[in-house]
Coordinates of C-alpha atoms and ligand atoms in Angstrom, one line a residue:
M580 CA -72.0 -25.4 -0.5
T581 CA -71.4 -21.9 0.9
Q582 CA -67.8 -22.7 1.7
T583 CA -66.7 -23.2 -1.9
V584 CA -68.4 -20.0 -2.9
E585 CA -66.4 -18.1 -0.4
Q586 CA -63.2 -19.8 -1.3
E587 CA -60.5 -17.4 -2.7
T588 CA -57.6 -18.5 -4.7
F589 CA -54.2 -16.8 -4.7
T590 CA -51.0 -17.2 -6.6
F591 CA -47.8 -17.8 -4.7
Q592 CA -45.2 -15.0 -4.8
T593 CA -42.8 -15.8 -7.6
E594 CA -40.0 -16.7 -5.3
V595 CA -42.2 -19.1 -3.3
G596 CA -43.3 -20.7 -6.6
Q597 CA -39.8 -21.3 -7.7
L598 CA -38.8 -22.5 -4.2
L599 CA -41.7 -25.0 -4.2
E600 CA -40.8 -26.4 -7.5
I601 CA -37.3 -27.0 -6.3
V602 CA -38.4 -28.5 -3.0
A603 CA -41.0 -30.8 -4.5
G604 CA -38.7 -32.0 -7.2
S605 CA -35.6 -32.5 -5.1
L606 CA -34.6 -35.9 -4.0
Y607 CA -33.7 -34.6 -0.6
S608 CA -32.3 -37.6 1.3
N609 CA -33.0 -35.9 4.6
R610 CA -36.6 -35.0 4.0
E611 CA -37.7 -36.1 7.4
V612 CA -36.7 -32.6 8.6
F613 CA -40.1 -31.4 7.4
L614 CA -41.5 -32.6 10.8
R615 CA -38.8 -30.6 12.7
E616 CA -39.9 -27.5 10.8
L617 CA -43.6 -27.9 11.5
V618 CA -43.1 -28.8 15.1
S619 CA -40.7 -25.8 15.4
N620 CA -43.4 -23.5 14.0
A621 CA -46.0 -25.0 16.4
S622 CA -43.6 -24.4 19.3
D623 CA -43.1 -20.8 18.2
A624 CA -46.9 -20.3 18.0
C625 CA -47.2 -21.5 21.6
D626 CA -44.4 -19.2 22.7
K627 CA -46.2 -16.3 21.1
L628 CA -49.5 -17.0 22.7
R629 CA -47.9 -17.3 26.1
Y630 CA -46.3 -13.9 25.6
G631 CA -49.6 -12.4 24.3
A632 CA -51.5 -13.7 27.4
L633 CA -49.1 -11.7 29.6
T634 CA -50.4 -8.4 28.4
D635 CA -53.9 -9.4 27.3
A636 CA -55.7 -11.5 29.8
S637 CA -58.4 -12.5 27.3
L638 CA -55.9 -14.6 25.5
S639 CA -55.0 -16.8 28.4
S640 CA -56.6 -20.2 28.5
E641 CA -57.1 -23.0 31.0
D642 CA -55.5 -25.5 28.6
A643 CA -51.9 -26.2 28.7
L644 CA -50.0 -25.3 25.6
E645 CA -49.1 -28.4 23.6
I646 CA -48.4 -29.9 20.2
T647 CA -50.4 -32.9 19.2
L648 CA -49.6 -35.2 16.3
S649 CA -52.0 -37.6 14.7
N650 CA -51.4 -40.1 12.0
D651 CA -53.5 -42.3 9.8
P652 CA -51.3 -44.9 7.9
K653 CA -54.3 -46.0 5.8
K654 CA -55.2 -42.6 4.5
K655 CA -51.5 -41.6 4.4
T656 CA -52.1 -38.5 6.5
L657 CA -50.1 -36.8 9.3
S658 CA -51.2 -33.7 11.2
I659 CA -49.4 -31.4 13.5
S660 CA -51.7 -29.4 15.8
D661 CA -51.0 -26.7 18.3
N662 CA -53.1 -24.6 20.6
G663 CA -50.9 -21.5 20.1
I664 CA -51.4 -18.1 18.6
G665 CA -53.0 -19.1 15.3
M666 CA -53.3 -17.0 12.2
T667 CA -55.8 -14.5 10.7
H668 CA -56.7 -14.3 7.1
A669 CA -54.1 -11.5 6.7
D670 CA -51.5 -13.5 8.6
L671 CA -52.0 -16.5 6.2
L672 CA -51.6 -14.2 3.2
A673 CA -48.5 -12.6 4.6
T674 CA -46.7 -15.8 5.8
L675 CA -47.9 -18.8 3.8
G676 CA -47.8 -17.3 0.4
T677 CA -44.7 -15.2 0.5
I678 CA -41.3 -15.7 1.9
A679 CA -39.9 -13.0 4.1
K680 CA -36.4 -14.4 4.6
S681 CA -33.7 -12.2 3.3
G682 CA -31.4 -13.7 0.8
T683 CA -34.1 -15.8 -0.8
G684 CA -33.5 -14.5 -4.3
A685 CA -29.8 -15.2 -4.1
F686 CA -30.5 -18.6 -2.7
I687 CA -32.8 -19.5 -5.5
E688 CA -30.3 -18.4 -8.1
A689 CA -27.7 -20.5 -6.3
L690 CA -30.0 -23.5 -6.3
K691 CA -30.7 -23.2 -10.0
A692 CA -27.0 -23.0 -10.8
E693 CA -25.9 -25.8 -8.5
E694 CA -27.7 -28.8 -9.9
K695 CA -25.6 -31.2 -7.9
D696 CA -25.5 -29.7 -4.5
K697 CA -29.2 -29.0 -4.1
P698 CA -29.8 -31.0 -0.9
G699 CA -26.8 -29.4 0.8
L700 CA -28.0 -25.9 -0.1
I701 CA -31.6 -26.6 0.9
G702 CA -30.3 -27.9 4.2
Q703 CA -28.3 -24.8 4.7
F704 CA -30.9 -22.3 3.8
G705 CA -33.9 -24.0 5.2
V706 CA -37.3 -23.7 3.7
G707 CA -39.4 -23.8 6.9
F708 CA -43.1 -24.4 6.3
Y709 CA -42.6 -25.1 2.6
S710 CA -40.5 -28.2 3.4
A711 CA -43.9 -29.9 3.9
F712 CA -44.1 -30.2 0.1
M713 CA -41.1 -32.5 0.1
V714 CA -43.4 -35.2 1.4
A715 CA -47.0 -34.0 0.8
T716 CA -49.1 -33.8 -2.4
R717 CA -51.5 -31.5 -0.5
V718 CA -51.2 -29.4 2.7
D719 CA -54.2 -28.2 4.6
V720 CA -53.9 -25.6 7.4
V721 CA -56.8 -25.0 9.6
T722 CA -56.1 -22.0 11.9
R723 CA -57.8 -19.7 14.3
K724 CA -56.2 -16.7 15.8
A725 CA -56.3 -16.3 19.6
G726 CA -59.0 -13.8 20.6
K727 CA -60.8 -14.1 17.2
A728 CA -63.9 -16.1 16.4
E729 CA -63.4 -17.0 12.8
A730 CA -61.2 -19.8 11.5
W731 CA -59.6 -20.4 8.1
L732 CA -58.6 -23.2 5.9
W733 CA -55.5 -22.6 3.8
S734 CA -54.9 -25.3 1.3
S735 CA -52.4 -26.0 -1.5
D736 CA -50.9 -28.7 -3.7
G737 CA -47.7 -26.6 -3.9
K738 CA -48.1 -26.0 -7.6
G739 CA -48.3 -22.2 -7.9
E740 CA -51.6 -21.6 -6.1
F741 CA -53.2 -21.8 -2.7
S742 CA -56.7 -21.2 -1.5
I743 CA -58.2 -19.7 1.7
A744 CA -61.7 -20.5 2.8
P745 CA -63.7 -19.9 6.0
A746 CA -63.5 -22.9 8.4
E747 CA -64.5 -24.1 11.9
R748 CA -62.1 -24.6 14.8
A749 CA -63.2 -25.0 18.4
H750 CA -60.1 -23.3 19.9
S751 CA -57.3 -21.0 18.8
G752 CA -54.3 -22.6 17.3
T753 CA -53.3 -24.3 14.1
T754 CA -53.5 -27.8 12.6
V755 CA -51.3 -28.6 9.6
T756 CA -52.5 -31.7 7.8
L757 CA -50.2 -33.4 5.2
H758 CA -51.6 -35.7 2.6
L759 CA -48.5 -37.7 2.0
K760 CA -46.9 -38.7 -1.3
K761 CA -46.9 -42.4 -2.0
D762 CA -43.2 -42.6 -1.5
A763 CA -43.5 -40.8 1.8
K764 CA -46.1 -42.9 3.5
E765 CA -43.6 -44.0 6.1
F766 CA -44.2 -40.6 7.8
A767 CA -47.7 -41.8 8.7
E768 CA -46.2 -44.6 10.7
E769 CA -46.0 -44.3 14.5
A770 CA -42.5 -45.7 15.0
R771 CA -41.1 -43.4 12.3
I772 CA -42.7 -40.4 13.8
R773 CA -41.5 -41.2 17.3
H774 CA -38.0 -41.6 16.0
I775 CA -38.0 -38.3 14.2
I776 CA -39.3 -36.4 17.1
K777 CA -36.7 -37.9 19.4
T778 CA -34.0 -36.9 16.9
Y779 CA -35.0 -33.4 16.1
S780 CA -37.5 -32.1 18.6
E781 CA -36.4 -33.5 22.0
H782 CA -35.5 -29.9 23.1
I783 CA -38.9 -28.4 22.4
S784 CA -40.3 -26.8 25.6
F785 CA -43.9 -27.8 25.1
P786 CA -45.1 -31.4 25.1
V787 CA -45.2 -33.0 21.7
K788 CA -47.9 -35.7 22.0
L789 CA -48.9 -38.7 19.9
G790 CA -52.1 -40.1 21.3
D791 CA -51.6 -40.0 25.1
D792 CA -47.8 -40.3 24.9
T793 CA -45.5 -37.4 25.3
L794 CA -42.6 -38.0 23.0
N795 CA -40.2 -35.4 24.3
A796 CA -38.8 -34.2 27.6
A797 CA -40.9 -31.1 27.3
E798 CA -38.9 -28.8 29.4
A799 CA -36.8 -25.8 28.4
L800 CA -33.5 -27.2 27.3
W801 CA -31.5 -24.4 28.9
T802 CA -32.9 -25.3 32.3
R803 CA -31.3 -28.7 32.2
P804 CA -27.7 -29.2 33.4
A805 CA -25.2 -29.0 30.6
K806 CA -23.9 -32.5 31.4
D807 CA -27.3 -34.0 30.5
I808 CA -27.5 -32.4 27.1
S809 CA -26.0 -34.1 24.1
E810 CA -24.2 -32.3 21.3
E811 CA -27.1 -33.3 18.9
Q812 CA -29.6 -31.8 21.3
Y813 CA -27.7 -28.5 21.4
T814 CA -27.5 -28.5 17.6
E815 CA -31.2 -29.1 17.1
F816 CA -32.1 -26.5 19.7
Y817 CA -29.8 -24.0 17.9
R818 CA -31.5 -24.8 14.6
H819 CA -34.9 -24.3 16.2
T820 CA -34.2 -21.0 18.0
S821 CA -32.2 -19.4 15.2
H822 CA -34.0 -20.7 12.2
A823 CA -30.6 -21.8 11.0
Y824 CA -29.5 -24.9 9.3
D825 CA -25.8 -25.2 10.0
A826 CA -24.3 -26.6 13.2
P827 CA -23.0 -24.2 15.8
W828 CA -19.3 -23.4 15.8
H829 CA -19.4 -22.9 19.5
V830 CA -21.9 -23.5 22.3
M831 CA -21.9 -21.4 25.5
H832 CA -24.3 -22.6 28.2
N833 CA -23.9 -20.6 31.5
R834 CA -25.9 -20.0 34.6
V835 CA -25.1 -16.8 36.6
E836 CA -26.2 -16.7 40.2
G837 CA -26.1 -13.6 42.3
T838 CA -27.9 -10.4 42.3
L839 CA -29.4 -11.0 38.9
N840 CA -29.9 -14.7 38.2
H841 CA -29.9 -15.6 34.6
T842 CA -29.2 -18.5 32.3
S843 CA -27.8 -18.1 28.8
L844 CA -27.5 -20.7 26.1
L845 CA -25.7 -19.0 23.3
F846 CA -24.4 -20.2 20.0
V847 CA -21.9 -18.9 17.5
P848 CA -22.9 -20.1 14.0
S849 CA -20.4 -21.8 11.8
T850 CA -21.6 -19.8 8.7
Q851 CA -22.6 -16.2 8.2
P852 CA -26.3 -15.6 8.7
F853 CA -27.9 -13.9 5.7
D854 CA -28.7 -10.7 7.4
L855 CA -25.3 -10.1 9.0
F856 CA -24.4 -7.0 7.1
E857 CA -27.9 -5.5 6.8
S858 CA -28.0 -1.9 8.1
E859 CA -30.4 -2.7 10.9
R860 CA -27.7 -4.8 12.6
K861 CA -30.4 -6.7 14.5
S862 CA -29.4 -9.2 17.1
H863 CA -31.2 -12.5 17.3
V864 CA -31.1 -13.8 20.8
N865 CA -34.4 -14.7 22.4
L866 CA -35.2 -13.2 25.8
Y867 CA -37.2 -15.4 28.2
V868 CA -38.4 -14.4 31.7
N869 CA -38.8 -17.5 33.8
R870 CA -39.2 -19.6 30.7
V871 CA -41.8 -17.4 29.2
F872 CA -40.8 -16.1 25.8
I873 CA -40.7 -12.3 25.7
S874 CA -38.9 -11.0 22.7
E875 CA -37.3 -12.4 19.6
T876 CA -34.7 -9.8 18.8
T877 CA -33.5 -7.1 21.0
K878 CA -30.5 -4.8 20.8
D879 CA -30.9 -4.3 24.5
L880 CA -29.7 -7.7 25.3
I881 CA -26.8 -8.3 22.9
P882 CA -24.6 -5.5 21.5
A883 CA -24.7 -5.0 17.7
F884 CA -21.1 -6.2 17.4
L885 CA -22.1 -9.6 18.8
R886 CA -25.2 -9.8 16.5
F887 CA -23.9 -13.1 15.1
L888 CA -24.9 -14.8 18.3
R889 CA -28.0 -17.0 18.5
G890 CA -29.8 -18.7 21.3
V891 CA -31.7 -17.7 24.5
V892 CA -31.3 -15.8 27.7
D893 CA -33.7 -16.5 30.5
S894 CA -33.8 -14.6 33.8
E895 CA -36.3 -15.1 36.6
D896 CA -35.3 -11.8 38.0
L897 CA -36.8 -9.6 35.3
S898 CA -40.4 -8.5 35.7
L899 CA -42.8 -10.7 33.7
N900 CA -44.7 -7.5 32.9
V901 CA -41.8 -6.0 31.1
S902 CA -43.1 -5.1 27.7
R903 CA -41.0 -5.2 24.7
E904 CA -41.0 -1.5 24.5
M905 CA -39.8 -1.1 28.1
L906 CA -36.8 -3.3 27.5
Q907 CA -34.7 -0.5 26.3
T908 CA -34.8 1.3 29.6
D909 CA -34.7 -1.7 31.9
P910 CA -31.5 -1.3 34.1
Q911 CA -31.6 -5.0 35.1
L912 CA -31.5 -6.0 31.4
A913 CA -28.5 -3.7 30.9
K914 CA -26.7 -5.5 33.6
I915 CA -27.4 -8.9 32.1
K916 CA -26.2 -7.5 28.8
A917 CA -22.9 -6.4 30.3
S918 CA -22.4 -9.7 32.0
I919 CA -23.2 -11.7 28.9
T920 CA -20.9 -9.6 26.7
K921 CA -17.9 -10.0 29.0
K922 CA -18.6 -13.8 29.2
V923 CA -18.8 -14.1 25.4
L924 CA -15.6 -12.2 24.9
S925 CA -13.7 -14.3 27.4
E926 CA -15.0 -17.5 25.8
L927 CA -13.8 -16.2 22.5
K928 CA -10.4 -15.4 24.0
K929 CA -10.1 -19.0 25.2
K930 CA -10.9 -20.3 21.7
A931 CA -8.4 -17.9 20.1
N932 CA -5.6 -19.1 22.4
K933 CA -6.4 -22.8 22.6
V934 CA -7.5 -23.6 19.0
P935 CA -6.2 -20.9 16.7
E936 CA -7.1 -22.7 13.5
E937 CA -10.7 -23.1 14.5
Y938 CA -10.7 -19.5 15.7
A939 CA -9.4 -18.4 12.2
T940 CA -12.7 -19.8 10.8
F941 CA -14.7 -17.8 13.3
W942 CA -12.6 -14.7 12.6
G943 CA -13.2 -15.1 8.8
N944 CA -17.0 -15.1 9.4
F945 CA -17.4 -12.6 12.1
G946 CA -14.2 -10.7 12.7
S947 CA -15.3 -7.6 10.8
V948 CA -18.5 -7.5 12.9
L949 CA -16.6 -7.9 16.2
K950 CA -14.3 -5.1 15.2
E951 CA -17.2 -2.7 15.2
G952 CA -17.1 -3.0 18.9
L953 CA -13.7 -1.4 19.0
V954 CA -15.3 1.9 18.1
E955 CA -18.7 1.4 19.7
D956 CA -17.7 0.4 23.2
A957 CA -14.6 2.1 24.5
A958 CA -14.9 0.3 27.8
L959 CA -14.5 -3.1 26.1
R960 CA -11.8 -2.0 23.6
D961 CA -8.9 -3.8 25.2
R962 CA -10.8 -7.0 25.6
I963 CA -11.8 -6.9 21.9
L964 CA -8.4 -5.9 20.7
E965 CA -7.0 -9.0 22.5
I966 CA -9.1 -11.3 20.4
C967 CA -8.6 -9.5 17.0
R968 CA -6.5 -11.4 14.5
F969 CA -4.8 -10.0 11.4
A970 CA -3.0 -11.2 8.3
S971 CA 0.6 -10.1 8.3
T972 CA 3.9 -10.4 6.5
G973 CA 5.2 -12.7 9.2
V974 CA 5.0 -16.4 9.5
G975 CA 1.6 -18.1 10.1
D976 CA -1.8 -17.2 8.9
L977 CA -3.2 -14.7 11.4
I978 CA -1.6 -12.9 14.2
G979 CA -2.9 -11.3 17.4
L980 CA -1.5 -7.9 18.5
A981 CA 0.1 -9.3 21.7
D982 CA 2.0 -11.8 19.5
Y983 CA 2.9 -9.0 17.1
V984 CA 4.4 -6.9 19.9
A985 CA 6.3 -9.9 21.2
R986 CA 7.8 -10.5 17.8
M987 CA 8.8 -6.8 17.3
K988 CA 12.5 -6.2 16.3
E989 CA 14.9 -4.5 18.6
G990 CA 14.6 -0.8 18.1
Q991 CA 11.1 -1.1 16.5
E992 CA 8.8 1.4 18.1
A993 CA 5.5 1.0 16.2
I994 CA 3.0 -1.5 15.1
Y995 CA 3.2 -1.2 11.3
Y996 CA 0.3 -1.8 9.0
I997 CA -0.7 -1.3 5.5
A998 CA -4.4 -0.9 4.6
G999 CA -6.3 -1.3 1.3
D1000 CA -9.3 -3.1 -0.1
D1001 CA -7.7 -6.0 -1.8
A1002 CA -5.8 -8.5 0.3
T1003 CA -3.7 -9.7 -2.6
Q1004 CA -2.8 -6.2 -3.7
V1005 CA -2.0 -5.1 -0.2
A1006 CA 0.3 -8.1 0.2
Q1007 CA 2.2 -7.2 -2.9
S1008 CA 2.6 -3.5 -2.2
P1009 CA 6.1 -2.1 -2.9
H1010 CA 5.9 -0.2 0.4
L1011 CA 6.5 -3.5 2.2
E1012 CA 9.9 -4.2 0.6
G1013 CA 12.2 -2.4 3.1
F1014 CA 10.2 -3.8 6.0
K1015 CA 10.5 -7.3 4.7
A1016 CA 14.3 -6.8 4.1
K1017 CA 14.7 -5.8 7.7
G1018 CA 12.5 -8.5 9.0
V1019 CA 10.0 -6.1 10.3
E1020 CA 6.5 -7.6 10.4
V1021 CA 3.7 -5.5 8.9
L1022 CA -0.1 -6.1 9.4
L1023 CA -2.0 -6.5 6.2
L1024 CA -5.4 -4.9 6.7
A1025 CA -7.9 -5.4 3.9
D1026 CA -11.1 -5.1 5.7
H1027 CA -12.8 -1.7 5.4
V1028 CA -13.7 -1.6 9.1
D1029 CA -10.0 -1.5 9.9
E1030 CA -9.6 2.0 8.6
F1031 CA -12.5 3.0 10.8
W1032 CA -11.3 1.7 14.1
L1033 CA -7.7 2.8 13.4
Q1034 CA -9.0 6.4 13.5
H1035 CA -10.1 5.8 17.1
I1036 CA -7.4 3.6 18.5
P1037 CA -4.0 5.2 18.5
D1038 CA -2.0 2.4 20.1
F1039 CA -1.9 -1.1 21.6
D1040 CA 0.2 -1.9 24.7
G1041 CA 1.8 1.6 24.4
K1042 CA 2.9 1.0 20.8
P1043 CA 1.4 3.3 18.2
F1044 CA -0.2 2.0 15.1
K1045 CA 1.6 3.4 12.1
S1046 CA 0.7 3.1 8.4
I1047 CA 3.7 2.3 6.2
T1048 CA 2.2 4.4 3.4
R1049 CA 2.3 7.5 5.4
G1050 CA 5.2 9.6 6.8
A1051 CA 8.9 8.7 6.8
A1052 CA 9.9 5.1 7.1
D1053 CA 11.6 5.1 10.4
L1054 CA 13.4 1.9 9.7
D1055 CA 16.8 3.2 10.7
Q1056 CA 16.6 2.4 14.4
V1057 CA 15.6 -1.2 13.7
Q1058 CA 18.6 -3.5 14.1
S1059 CA 19.5 -5.4 11.0
D1060 CA 22.5 -7.2 9.5
D1061 CA 22.2 -6.1 5.9
M1062 CA 21.9 -2.7 4.3
P1063 CA 25.1 -1.0 5.3
E1064 CA 24.4 2.6 6.4
A1065 CA 27.3 4.3 4.7
E1066 CA 26.5 3.0 1.3
D1067 CA 23.0 4.1 1.8
M1068 CA 24.0 7.7 2.5
E1069 CA 26.2 7.8 -0.5
A1070 CA 23.5 6.6 -2.8
E1071 CA 21.2 9.2 -1.4
A1072 CA 23.6 12.0 -2.0
N1073 CA 23.8 10.9 -5.6
L1074 CA 20.1 11.7 -6.1
S1075 CA 20.0 15.4 -5.4
A1076 CA 20.2 16.5 -9.1
L1077 CA 17.6 13.9 -10.1
I1078 CA 15.3 14.9 -7.3
A1079 CA 15.5 18.6 -8.3
A1080 CA 14.8 17.7 -12.0
I1081 CA 11.8 15.6 -11.1
K1082 CA 10.4 18.2 -8.7
A1083 CA 10.7 20.8 -11.4
E1084 CA 8.9 18.6 -13.9
L1085 CA 6.1 17.3 -11.8
G1086 CA 5.4 20.6 -9.9
E1087 CA 2.1 20.5 -8.0
A1088 CA 1.5 16.9 -8.8
V1089 CA 3.6 15.8 -6.0
K1090 CA 4.2 17.2 -2.5
D1091 CA 7.8 16.3 -2.4
V1092 CA 10.3 13.9 -3.9
R1093 CA 12.6 11.9 -1.6
P1094 CA 15.0 9.1 -1.4
S1095 CA 13.2 6.0 0.0
K1096 CA 14.2 3.8 2.9
R1097 CA 11.3 1.4 2.4
L1098 CA 12.0 0.2 -1.2
T1099 CA 14.4 -2.6 -2.1
D1100 CA 13.1 -3.9 -5.4
S1101 CA 10.7 -1.4 -6.9
P1102 CA 12.0 1.9 -8.3
V1103 CA 9.3 4.2 -6.8
C1104 CA 6.3 4.4 -4.5
L1105 CA 3.9 7.1 -3.3
I1106 CA 3.3 7.9 0.3
A1107 CA 1.2 10.3 2.2
D1108 CA 3.1 13.0 4.0
D1109 CA 3.3 13.0 7.8
G1110 CA 0.5 15.5 8.5
D1111 CA -1.7 14.2 5.6
M1112 CA -4.4 11.6 5.5
D1113 CA -3.3 8.1 5.0
V1114 CA -3.6 6.8 1.4
N1115 CA -6.2 4.1 2.0
L1116 CA -8.5 6.4 4.1
E1117 CA -8.3 9.0 1.4
R1118 CA -9.3 6.5 -1.2
L1119 CA -12.2 5.3 1.0
L1120 CA -13.5 8.8 1.6
K1121 CA -13.3 9.7 -2.1
R1122 CA -15.2 6.7 -3.0
H1123 CA -18.0 7.6 -0.6
G1124 CA -18.1 11.1 -2.0
Q1125 CA -16.9 12.6 1.3
L1126 CA -13.7 14.0 -0.1
Q1127 CA -13.2 15.8 -3.5
H1128 CA -9.5 16.0 -3.9
G1129 CA -6.8 14.3 -1.9
A1130 CA -3.6 16.0 -0.9
P1131 CA -0.6 15.6 -3.3
R1132 CA 1.6 12.7 -2.2
V1133 CA 5.3 12.3 -1.7
L1134 CA 7.1 10.4 -4.4
E1135 CA 9.9 8.2 -3.0
L1136 CA 12.8 7.0 -5.1
N1137 CA 14.7 3.8 -4.5
P1138 CA 18.4 5.0 -4.5
S1139 CA 19.8 1.6 -5.4
H1140 CA 17.4 0.8 -8.2
P1141 CA 19.2 0.7 -11.7
I1142 CA 16.6 3.0 -13.3
I1143 CA 17.0 5.5 -10.6
T1144 CA 20.8 5.4 -10.6
K1145 CA 20.9 5.7 -14.4
L1146 CA 18.5 8.6 -14.3
A1147 CA 20.6 10.2 -11.5
D1148 CA 23.7 10.0 -13.7
C1149 CA 21.7 11.6 -16.6
A1150 CA 20.6 14.4 -14.3
K1151 CA 24.1 15.2 -13.2
E1152 CA 25.4 15.6 -16.7
E1153 CA 24.4 19.2 -17.5
A1154 CA 24.1 18.4 -21.2
T1155 CA 21.3 15.9 -20.7
S1156 CA 19.6 17.4 -17.6
G1157 CA 17.1 19.3 -19.7
D1158 CA 16.5 16.3 -21.9
D1159 CA 13.0 15.1 -22.8
L1160 CA 13.9 11.6 -21.5
L1161 CA 14.3 12.9 -18.0
K1162 CA 11.0 14.7 -18.2
D1163 CA 9.1 11.7 -19.6
A1164 CA 10.8 9.5 -17.0
A1165 CA 9.6 11.8 -14.2
H1166 CA 6.0 11.4 -15.3
L1167 CA 6.3 7.7 -16.0
L1168 CA 7.7 7.1 -12.5
L1169 CA 4.8 8.8 -10.9
D1170 CA 2.3 6.9 -13.1
Q1171 CA 4.1 3.6 -12.3
A1172 CA 3.7 4.3 -8.6
R1173 CA 0.0 5.0 -9.1
I1174 CA -0.6 1.9 -11.2
V1175 CA 0.9 -0.4 -8.6
E1176 CA -1.6 0.9 -6.1
G1177 CA -4.4 0.1 -8.5
E1178 CA -5.0 3.7 -9.7
I1179 CA -4.9 4.8 -13.3
P1180 CA -2.2 7.1 -14.7
T1181 CA -3.0 10.8 -14.2
D1182 CA -3.3 11.3 -18.0
P1183 CA -3.6 8.0 -19.8
P1184 CA -3.0 9.2 -23.4
E1185 CA 0.1 11.1 -22.3
F1186 CA 1.2 8.1 -20.3
A1187 CA 1.0 6.0 -23.5
R1188 CA 2.8 8.6 -25.5
R1189 CA 5.7 8.8 -23.0
L1190 CA 6.0 5.1 -22.7
A1191 CA 6.2 4.7 -26.5
A1192 CA 8.8 7.5 -26.7
V1193 CA 11.0 5.9 -24.0
M1194 CA 10.8 2.5 -25.6
A1195 CA 11.6 3.9 -29.0
R1196 CA 14.6 5.5 -27.6
A1197 CA 15.7 2.3 -25.9
F1198 CA 15.4 0.2 -29.0
S1199 CA 17.1 2.8 -31.3
K1200 CA 20.4 2.5 -29.4
Ligands
ADP1347 P1 -40.0 -19.2 10.1 O1 -40.5 -20.2 11.1 O2 -38.5 -19.2 9.9 O3 -40.6 -17.8 10.3 P2 -41.6 -20.8 8.3 O4 -41.6 -21.0 6.9 O5 -41.3 -22.0 9.1 O6 -40.5 -19.7 8.6 O7 -43.0 -20.2 8.8 C1 -43.4 -19.0 8.2 C2 -44.4 -18.3 9.1 O8 -45.7 -18.9 9.1 C3 -44.0 -18.2 10.6 O9 -43.1 -17.2 10.8 C4 -45.4 -18.0 11.2 O10 -45.7 -16.6 11.2 C5 -46.3 -18.7 10.3 N1 -46.6 -20.0 10.9 C6 -46.2 -21.2 10.4 N2 -46.7 -22.2 11.2 C7 -47.5 -21.6 12.1 C8 -48.3 -22.1 13.2 N3 -48.4 -23.4 13.5 N4 -48.9 -21.2 14.0 C9 -48.9 -19.9 13.7 N5 -48.1 -19.4 12.7 C10 -47.5 -20.2 11.9
MG1348 MG1 -40.3 -22.2 11.0

């Protein structure tokens, strides 16, 4: 036969091969979801053809777009057929032999490692078309691209190879036929099929037919009133439109009537999508015009800082002829974008206020993305700031800025924060001691975006943001019961000789040496001087090669720490003021302050030598 002669055989991309092995071998209790995946793909194909026909009349057809199932319990086959866009030979190679999804490599590694939790992980990641191999020993795909005459048969047993051969198909579209495994023959039974479609595909906009029966409502879900939609239907629709496998954290279904009518059905996922931090910062909300699918991902509809959103926006007031390229400049679309953005921010605000614990989960997933908006959209800054949450030294897990301001101590002028890259390290920083002692709350910022927006936003509610690792600690005005002022002054006066000695010894290595108001337990800490760049920002810039050398820092001494008081006494006695001990101690104090911040001593061998010398002296007494 000529067909076999023309048949070509290909090897699956390595990742697909690995994935298929896992899929075929897994005892996935929920394997009926394969049908959801195949119907979902058929629906996508119909959407694509409808869009294609808008701009290319030759693609439009008399036939209504639909998905047809046919089953044969005796032969143990099930096929899913659509009259959508279809695939060319090249499409087949590009889509049904490779896997384009980002994060696949990491996912496969995770699957290999996590023997036990395979089903959970598969469910979370989703394997789309390949899930057919959970139930089939062989999958045949006959497909013909709209506008093309030739058709192709793709076929595979899911064991490393697939073949493509020329085929016949009367109309454009795709038919996926599953030759079911023995233990999966239930999926060729009508009752089972009806039930699965009801469960997972009720929301599909195109008719899903079995014989003459249409199994679903076959109308766009978002056009139905919210009260008629169940939570399960929303969840399945979310999974279909976003190619996701979790359940939505929040559903927002709104209809806006007025100058620009539009309906939006938007979802906030409950887990981070794989591409959240890719540099493209793509948004993934589908745009429909009067129920016709226009574009899959567009920045012109959803701002990048809300790119975690999934779902659809449909407007009957946009032109159907709007091409994907023209979207960028469409003023109508810009208005819809603005309206949706405000709506989403206000819904998030409600969540933040009403269910703070749930909001904390959202914040953990998407807070750092949302904070990009603080810099990117000055007009929305205040709305975004309202829903930002931060860790702090105060009670409770996360705090909003309004609550912070409400909790400020009498006499406190600024919103204090400390920034760094490690949450634990930041929370243990010696700089916090004085603030804790006075009961002054400090925000603990360990997200690298924080440093970025802080450069652009000087204050909240008229209160400046102030880093506690930079400039003088203006804790004096803050009311407090402990720390008698007089004693303080006296202790400071005691330090003058020591300060002079340390300055002389450290020279250029420090900008200044001062008594500290922010330390209670630690002997020393380093801070950036008032006019200089904050410590964490400097560290960030250095790491990214944008800064060669930082400015020298100010070394602060705790006037009431025993090491410091002893050293101060030494420095006052003229006989010992030139002593090596004092010199070594000066360097050791500086290095100690560096180490606490996660830096290394300025000169590690010298550090070790000095430490040994000081210890030797201590033990020889
Ligand atoms: P996803 O749907 O998330 O893209 P799948 O594994 O489900 O991933 O499908 C892979 C790709 O195969 C689809 O993106 C599409 O390009 C193609 N495809 C699958 N089924 C069909 C179909 N019925 N008609 C046209 N293309 C299809
Ligand atoms: Mg799919």
